[in-house]
PDB file of C-alpha atoms in Angstrom:
ATOM      1  CA  MET K1111     109.155 132.816  97.294  1.00 95.00           C
ATOM      2  CA  ILE K1112     106.747 132.258 100.226  1.00 95.00           C
ATOM      3  CA  ILE K1113     107.686 128.497 101.943  1.00 93.00           C
ATOM      4  CA  GLU K1114     105.328 126.540 103.431  1.00 88.00           C
ATOM      5  CA  LEU K1115     104.728 126.578 107.271  1.00 90.00           C
ATOM      6  CA  PRO K1116     102.150 124.878 109.447  1.00 89.00           C
ATOM      7  CA  GLU K1117      99.810 126.930 111.139  1.00 85.00           C
ATOM      8  CA  LYS K1118     101.567 126.180 114.961  1.00 87.00           C
ATOM      9  CA  LEU K1119     105.874 126.381 114.068  1.00 92.00           C
ATOM     10  CA  THR K1120     107.636 124.773 116.794  1.00 90.00           C
ATOM     11  CA  PHE K1121     110.576 123.061 116.812  1.00 90.00           C
ATOM     12  CA  GLY K1122     113.318 121.941 120.227  1.00 88.00           C
ATOM     13  CA  GLY K1123     109.758 122.446 121.787  1.00 88.00           C
ATOM     14  CA  LYS K1124     109.884 126.400 122.038  1.00 89.00           C
ATOM     15  CA  THR K1125     107.868 128.537 119.876  1.00 92.00           C
ATOM     16  CA  ILE K1126     109.520 130.296 116.704  1.00 93.00           C
ATOM     17  CA  PRO K1127     107.531 133.592 116.439  1.00 92.00           C
ATOM     18  CA  VAL K1128     106.396 135.097 113.461  1.00 93.00           C
ATOM     19  CA  VAL K1129     106.018 138.611 113.274  1.00 91.00           C
ATOM     20  CA  ASN K1130     103.459 139.836 109.883  1.00 91.00           C
ATOM     21  CA  GLY K1131     104.112 136.198 108.338  1.00 92.00           C
ATOM     22  CA  VAL K1132     108.319 136.102 108.991  1.00 96.00           C
ATOM     23  CA  ALA K1133     109.275 133.666 111.397  1.00 96.00           C
ATOM     24  CA  ARG K1134     112.152 134.403 113.117  1.00 95.00           C
ATOM     25  CA  ILE K1135     114.417 131.384 113.716  1.00 95.00           C
ATOM     26  CA  PRO K1136     117.675 131.984 116.204  1.00 93.00           C
ATOM     27  CA  ILE K1137     120.460 131.376 114.057  1.00 91.00           C
ATOM     28  CA  SER K1138     121.375 127.704 116.178  1.00 90.00           C
ATOM     29  CA  VAL K1139     119.703 126.009 114.572  1.00 92.00           C
ATOM     30  CA  ASN K1140     120.427 123.638 111.681  1.00 92.00           C
ATOM     31  CA  TRP K1141     118.126 124.838 108.295  1.00 94.00           C
ATOM     32  CA  ARG K1142     117.273 120.775 107.746  1.00 93.00           C
ATOM     33  CA  THR K1143     116.330 119.563 110.588  1.00 94.00           C
ATOM     34  CA  PHE K1144     114.375 122.482 110.811  1.00 95.00           C
ATOM     35  CA  VAL K1145     112.644 122.225 106.795  1.00 96.00           C
ATOM     36  CA  TYR K1146     112.371 118.498 107.666  1.00 95.00           C
ATOM     37  CA  LYS K1147     110.556 119.013 110.400  1.00 95.00           C
ATOM     38  CA  ILE K1148     108.330 121.355 109.487  1.00 94.00           C
ATOM     39  CA  THR K1149     107.377 119.427 106.322  1.00 96.00           C
ATOM     40  CA  VAL K1150     105.776 116.721 108.340  1.00 95.00           C
ATOM     41  CA  ASP K1151     103.510 119.052 110.947  1.00 94.00           C
ATOM     42  CA  LYS K1152     101.966 120.753 107.769  1.00 93.00           C
ATOM     43  CA  LYS K1153     101.815 117.589 105.004  1.00 95.00           C
ATOM     44  CA  GLY K1154     101.132 114.852 107.361  1.00 95.00           C
ATOM     45  CA  LYS K1155     102.813 111.137 108.780  1.00 95.00           C
ATOM     46  CA  GLN K1156     101.895 109.683 105.694  1.00 96.00           C
ATOM     47  CA  CYS K1157     103.898 108.669 102.670  1.00 97.00           C
ATOM     48  CA  TRP K1158     102.876 110.879  99.586  1.00 97.00           C
ATOM     49  CA  TYR K1159     102.569 108.697  97.394  1.00 96.00           C
ATOM     50  CA  CYS K1160     100.983 104.724  98.228  1.00 95.00           C
ATOM     51  CA  GLY K1161      99.140 106.737 101.444  1.00 95.00           C
ATOM     52  CA  LYS K1162     100.831 104.269 103.742  1.00 96.00           C
ATOM     53  CA  PRO K1163     100.886 105.602 108.037  1.00 97.00           C
ATOM     54  CA  LEU K1164     103.815 106.258 109.154  1.00 96.00           C
ATOM     55  CA  LYS K1165     105.748 105.804 112.814  1.00 94.00           C
ATOM     56  CA  LYS K1166     108.509 109.111 112.838  1.00 90.00           C
ATOM     57  CA  GLU K1167     111.536 106.338 112.510  1.00 92.00           C
ATOM     58  CA  GLU K1168     109.593 105.040 108.483  1.00 95.00           C
ATOM     59  CA  ILE K1169     109.611 108.312 107.057  1.00 96.00           C
ATOM     60  CA  THR K1170     111.983 109.338 104.694  1.00 96.00           C
ATOM     61  CA  MET K1171     111.431 112.868 103.307  1.00 96.00           C
ATOM     62  CA  ASP K1172     111.398 112.715  99.072  1.00 97.00           C
ATOM     63  CA  HIS K1173     112.285 115.412  97.408  1.00 97.00           C
ATOM     64  CA  LEU K1174     109.771 115.998  94.337  1.00 97.00           C
ATOM     65  CA  TYR K1175     112.018 118.023  92.642  1.00 97.00           C
ATOM     66  CA  PRO K1176     115.164 115.061  93.307  1.00 96.00           C
ATOM     67  CA  GLN K1177     118.078 116.510  94.025  1.00 93.00           C
ATOM     68  CA  ASP K1178     119.891 115.161  91.250  1.00 91.00           C
ATOM     69  CA  LEU K1179     118.115 118.133  88.964  1.00 93.00           C
ATOM     70  CA  GLY K1180     119.384 120.671  92.062  1.00 94.00           C
ATOM     71  CA  GLY K1181     115.741 120.382  93.994  1.00 96.00           C
ATOM     72  CA  PRO K1182     116.074 122.355  96.809  1.00 96.00           C
ATOM     73  CA  THR K1183     115.552 121.566 100.805  1.00 96.00           C
ATOM     74  CA  ILE K1184     112.584 123.374 101.502  1.00 96.00           C
ATOM     75  CA  PRO K1185     109.447 122.690 102.450  1.00 95.00           C
ATOM     76  CA  ASN K1186     107.729 123.586  99.186  1.00 96.00           C
ATOM     77  CA  ASN K1187     109.827 120.944  97.798  1.00 97.00           C
ATOM     78  CA  LEU K1188     109.543 117.690 100.243  1.00 97.00           C
ATOM     79  CA  ALA K1189     107.449 114.703 101.883  1.00 97.00           C
ATOM     80  CA  PRO K1190     107.403 112.650 103.353  1.00 97.00           C
ATOM     81  CA  CYS K1191     107.360 109.251 102.407  1.00 96.00           C
ATOM     82  CA  CYS K1192     108.056 105.886 102.814  1.00 97.00           C
ATOM     83  CA  SER K1193     111.256 104.199 102.163  1.00 96.00           C
ATOM     84  CA  ILE K1194     110.188 101.460  99.719  1.00 96.00           C
ATOM     85  CA  CYS K1195     108.468 104.542  97.100  1.00 96.00           C
ATOM     86  CA  ASN K1196     111.319 106.815  97.100  1.00 95.00           C
ATOM     87  CA  SER K1197     113.255 104.721  96.434  1.00 94.00           C
ATOM     88  CA  LYS K1198     111.544 103.395  93.376  1.00 92.00           C
ATOM     89  CA  LYS K1199     110.930 107.559  92.561  1.00 94.00           C
ATOM     90  CA  GLY K1200     114.878 107.624  92.218  1.00 91.00           C
ATOM     91  CA  CYS K1201     116.138 111.141  90.543  1.00 92.00           C
ATOM     92  CA  LEU K1202     112.081 111.630  89.071  1.00 94.00           C
ATOM     93  CA  THR K1203     110.110 114.520  89.563  1.00 95.00           C
ATOM     94  CA  GLU K1204     106.778 113.889  91.550  1.00 96.00           C
ATOM     95  CA  TRP K1205     105.402 114.806  88.069  1.00 95.00           C
ATOM     96  CA  GLN K1206     107.316 111.515  86.330  1.00 95.00           C
ATOM     97  CA  TYR K1207     107.072 109.802  89.156  1.00 95.00           C
ATOM     98  CA  ARG K1208     102.941 109.384  88.954  1.00 94.00           C
ATOM     99  CA  GLN K1209     103.436 109.004  84.917  1.00 93.00           C
ATOM    100  CA  PHE K1210     105.280 106.314  85.328  1.00 93.00           C
ATOM    101  CA  LEU K1211     103.021 104.425  88.538  1.00 91.00           C
ATOM    102  CA  ASN K1212      99.977 104.908  85.879  1.00 92.00           C
ATOM    103  CA  ALA K1213     101.793 103.616  83.202  1.00 93.00           C
ATOM    104  CA  PRO K1214     101.151 100.467  81.200  1.00 94.00           C
ATOM    105  CA  GLU K1215     103.733  97.894  82.723  1.00 92.00           C
ATOM    106  CA  LYS K1216     105.649  97.320  78.796  1.00 92.00           C
ATOM    107  CA  LYS K1217     105.712 101.073  78.586  1.00 93.00           C
ATOM    108  CA  LYS K1218     107.729 101.690  81.659  1.00 91.00           C
ATOM    109  CA  LYS K1219     111.012 101.313  80.686  1.00 91.00           C
ATOM    110  CA  ALA K1220     110.883 102.953  76.958  1.00 94.00           C
ATOM    111  CA  ILE K1221     109.547 106.778  80.044  1.00 93.00           C
ATOM    112  CA  LYS K1222     112.601 105.942  82.095  1.00 89.00           C
ATOM    113  CA  ALA K1223     114.547 106.086  79.456  1.00 92.00           C
ATOM    114  CA  ARG K1224     112.553 108.984  77.772  1.00 93.00           C
ATOM    115  CA  PHE K1225     113.357 111.235  81.790  1.00 93.00           C
ATOM    116  CA  ALA K1226     116.742 110.457  81.569  1.00 91.00           C
ATOM    117  CA  LYS K1227     117.472 111.691  78.338  1.00 93.00           C
ATOM    118  CA  SER K1228     115.689 114.846  79.790  1.00 92.00           C
ATOM    119  CA  ARG K1229     117.239 114.807  83.117  1.00 90.00           C
ATOM    120  CA  GLU K1230     120.405 114.955  81.052  1.00 91.00           C
ATOM    121  CA  TYR K1231     118.986 117.876  78.727  1.00 92.00           C
ATOM    122  CA  TYR K1232     118.625 120.364  81.634  1.00 90.00           C
ATOM    123  CA  LYS K1233     121.196 119.637  82.773  1.00 90.00           C
ATOM    124  CA  CYS K1234     123.106 120.931  79.962  1.00 91.00           C
ATOM    125  CA  LYS K1235     121.327 123.611  79.361  1.00 89.00           C
ATOM    126  CA  ARG K1236     120.371 125.336  82.677  1.00 86.00           C
ATOM    127  CA  GLY K1237     122.165 122.452  84.967  1.00 90.00           C
ATOM    128  CA  PHE K1238     119.375 122.374  87.610  1.00 91.00           C
ATOM    129  CA  PHE K1239     115.480 122.060  86.598  1.00 92.00           C
ATOM    130  CA  LEU K1240     113.226 124.075  88.728  1.00 94.00           C
ATOM    131  CA  PRO K1241     110.441 126.391  88.468  1.00 93.00           C
ATOM    132  CA  LYS K1242     111.625 129.715  86.920  1.00 87.00           C
ATOM    133  CA  GLY K1243     110.663 131.571  89.214  1.00 93.00           C
ATOM    134  CA  TRP K1244     111.494 129.832  91.768  1.00 96.00           C
ATOM    135  CA  ILE K1245     115.379 131.177  91.550  1.00 96.00           C
ATOM    136  CA  THR K1246     116.503 134.796  90.983  1.00 96.00           C
ATOM    137  CA  THR K1247     120.905 135.899  91.080  1.00 96.00           C
ATOM    138  CA  ARG K1248     122.076 137.046  94.151  1.00 96.00           C
ATOM    139  CA  GLU K1249     125.763 138.409  93.573  1.00 96.00           C
ATOM    140  CA  ILE K1250     127.891 136.241  95.211  1.00 94.00           C
ATOM    141  CA  ASP K1251     129.251 139.642  98.101  1.00 93.00           C
ATOM    142  CA  SER K1252     126.028 140.235  99.104  1.00 96.00           C
ATOM    143  CA  ILE K1253     125.329 136.600 100.469  1.00 96.00           C
ATOM    144  CA  PHE K1254     125.746 135.930 104.587  1.00 94.00           C
ATOM    145  CA  VAL K1255     127.215 133.093 105.397  1.00 89.00           C
ATOM    146  CA  LYS K1256     128.258 131.090 109.183  1.00 78.00           C
ATOM    147  CA  MET K1257     130.986 129.598 108.636  1.00 66.00           C
ATOM    148  CA  LEU K1258     133.649 127.418 111.726  1.00 54.00           C
ATOM    149  CA  ILE K1259     136.867 128.556 111.660  1.00 47.00           C
ATOM    150  CA  ASN K1260     138.420 125.956 111.193  1.00 51.00           C
ATOM    151  CA  GLU K1261     136.069 124.565 109.178  1.00 57.00           C
ATOM    152  CA  THR K1262     136.725 121.604 105.578  1.00 61.00           C
ATOM    153  CA  TYR K1263     135.369 121.909 103.112  1.00 69.00           C
ATOM    154  CA  LEU K1264     137.088 120.328 100.280  1.00 69.00           C
ATOM    155  CA  CYS K1265     135.711 117.169 100.281  1.00 83.00           C
ATOM    156  CA  LYS K1266     133.952 114.863  98.245  1.00 87.00           C
ATOM    157  CA  GLN K1267     131.003 116.892  97.751  1.00 90.00           C
ATOM    158  CA  TYR K1268     132.975 120.100  96.619  1.00 92.00           C
ATOM    159  CA  ARG K1269     134.901 117.916  94.220  1.00 93.00           C
ATOM    160  CA  LYS K1270     131.137 116.743  92.655  1.00 94.00           C
ATOM    161  CA  ILE K1271     130.303 119.475  92.039  1.00 95.00           C
ATOM    162  CA  GLU K1272     133.611 120.808  90.522  1.00 95.00           C
ATOM    163  CA  GLY K1273     132.915 117.341  88.141  1.00 96.00           C
ATOM    164  CA  PHE K1274     129.629 118.974  87.438  1.00 96.00           C
ATOM    165  CA  TYR K1275     130.762 122.418  86.594  1.00 96.00           C
ATOM    166  CA  LYS K1276     133.751 121.413  85.086  1.00 96.00           C
ATOM    167  CA  ALA K1277     130.706 118.627  82.106  1.00 95.00           C
ATOM    168  CA  TYR K1278     128.701 120.958  82.201  1.00 95.00           C
ATOM    169  CA  GLY K1279     129.359 124.466  82.033  1.00 94.00           C
ATOM    170  CA  HIS K1280     127.297 125.412  84.984  1.00 94.00           C
ATOM    171  CA  LEU K1281     126.522 125.466  89.089  1.00 96.00           C
ATOM    172  CA  PRO K1282     124.673 122.384  89.514  1.00 95.00           C
ATOM    173  CA  TYR K1283     121.593 123.834  91.827  1.00 95.00           C
ATOM    174  CA  PRO K1284     121.400 127.584  93.528  1.00 97.00           C
ATOM    175  CA  ILE K1285     122.099 128.413  97.089  1.00 97.00           C
ATOM    176  CA  VAL K1286     119.272 129.204  98.811  1.00 98.00           C
ATOM    177  CA  VAL K1287     118.927 132.209 101.424  1.00 98.00           C
ATOM    178  CA  ASP K1288     117.161 134.150 103.904  1.00 97.00           C
ATOM    179  CA  ARG K1289     115.617 137.358 103.071  1.00 97.00           C
ATOM    180  CA  ASN K1290     117.974 138.987 104.473  1.00 97.00           C
ATOM    181  CA  ASN K1291     120.409 136.708 102.355  1.00 97.00           C
ATOM    182  CA  TYR K1292     121.675 134.791 105.271  1.00 97.00           C
ATOM    183  CA  LEU K1293     122.054 131.249 103.742  1.00 96.00           C
ATOM    184  CA  LEU K1294     120.478 129.041 104.081  1.00 96.00           C
ATOM    185  CA  ASP K1295     121.870 126.040 102.123  1.00 95.00           C
ATOM    186  CA  GLY K1296     124.807 125.753 100.089  1.00 94.00           C
ATOM    187  CA  PHE K1297     127.489 126.576 101.452  1.00 91.00           C
ATOM    188  CA  LEU K1298     129.513 124.592  99.302  1.00 92.00           C
ATOM    189  CA  VAL K1299     128.175 125.597  95.844  1.00 94.00           C
ATOM    190  CA  LEU K1300     128.156 129.061  96.899  1.00 94.00           C
ATOM    191  CA  MET K1301     132.540 127.524  98.031  1.00 91.00           C
ATOM    192  CA  PHE K1302     133.548 127.053  94.810  1.00 94.00           C
ATOM    193  CA  ALA K1303     131.341 130.160  93.292  1.00 95.00           C
ATOM    194  CA  LYS K1304     133.672 132.163  94.863  1.00 92.00           C
ATOM    195  CA  ASN K1305     136.869 130.128  93.977  1.00 92.00           C
ATOM    196  CA  ASN K1306     136.368 129.792  91.207  1.00 94.00           C
ATOM    197  CA  ASN K1307     135.607 133.798  90.258  1.00 95.00           C
ATOM    198  CA  ILE K1308     131.446 133.551  89.689  1.00 96.00           C
ATOM    199  CA  THR K1309     129.964 136.995  90.652  1.00 95.00           C
ATOM    200  CA  LYS K1310     126.821 136.216  90.626  1.00 96.00           C
ATOM    201  CA  ILE K1311     125.046 133.084  91.694  1.00 97.00           C
ATOM    202  CA  PRO K1312     121.416 131.190  91.073  1.00 97.00           C
ATOM    203  CA  THR K1313     119.161 131.753  94.402  1.00 98.00           C
ATOM    204  CA  ILE K1314     115.915 130.915  95.790  1.00 98.00           C
ATOM    205  CA  VAL K1315     115.404 133.668  98.255  1.00 98.00           C
ATOM    206  CA  ILE K1316     113.233 132.540 101.229  1.00 98.00           C
ATOM    207  CA  LYS K1317     110.403 135.725 102.244  1.00 97.00           C
ATOM    208  CA  ASN K1318     109.082 134.666 104.678  1.00 97.00           C
ATOM    209  CA  ILE K1319     112.424 133.379 107.574  1.00 97.00           C
ATOM    210  CA  GLU K1320     114.682 134.931 109.030  1.00 97.00           C
ATOM    211  CA  MET K1321     117.138 134.246 111.007  1.00 96.00           C
ATOM    212  CA  VAL K1322     118.017 136.416 114.225  1.00 94.00           C
ATOM    213  CA  MET K1323     120.491 135.613 116.543  1.00 85.00           C
ATOM    214  CA  GLY K1324     119.530 135.162 120.345  1.00 65.00           C
ATOM    215  CA  GLU K1325     116.010 133.989 119.890  1.00 56.00           C
TER     216      GLU K1325
END
């Protein structure tokens, strides 16, 4: 997958070098903070749904494919949003939410119930609902990950992954890696897979991102 990047790529007051179309990002950069910043740089400071202009502190980040359906934190799946629209959209996809908004008032309850049923279907069938072109698989042992020696991962979110797997037999979302298989997002689901002898893991590979040392 190639992610959307703004024409001028900066972070923390510094220019991020782009070599042959590949952004070289220091491994010290927090991935989510970086992604939120470049999403605003690319898509602007207005609500994706109602068009309201937003101040920096008013911006929330909507996952177009919701996190409840495995939606990753990458620019292609994010949009700046006001808190009201973000709350109303909830666990709907962008397409579902726009259908809901355009529906007659008397049909909205039935539409939401239908979408909730389809959400459960995808959880049972695959674990998540994302475009097929986004997903590949990687061998667990091929993933490079930065982990603090004393980092604790047996937390509430880890238990949630564990419960999801027991209920549906699938991992709840794919991990995200750079072009060299360096882990960008999905540490807990990776650790759950390792701990449960799952050898292959659904993965989104960002081909135009490379994490580097000392830049």
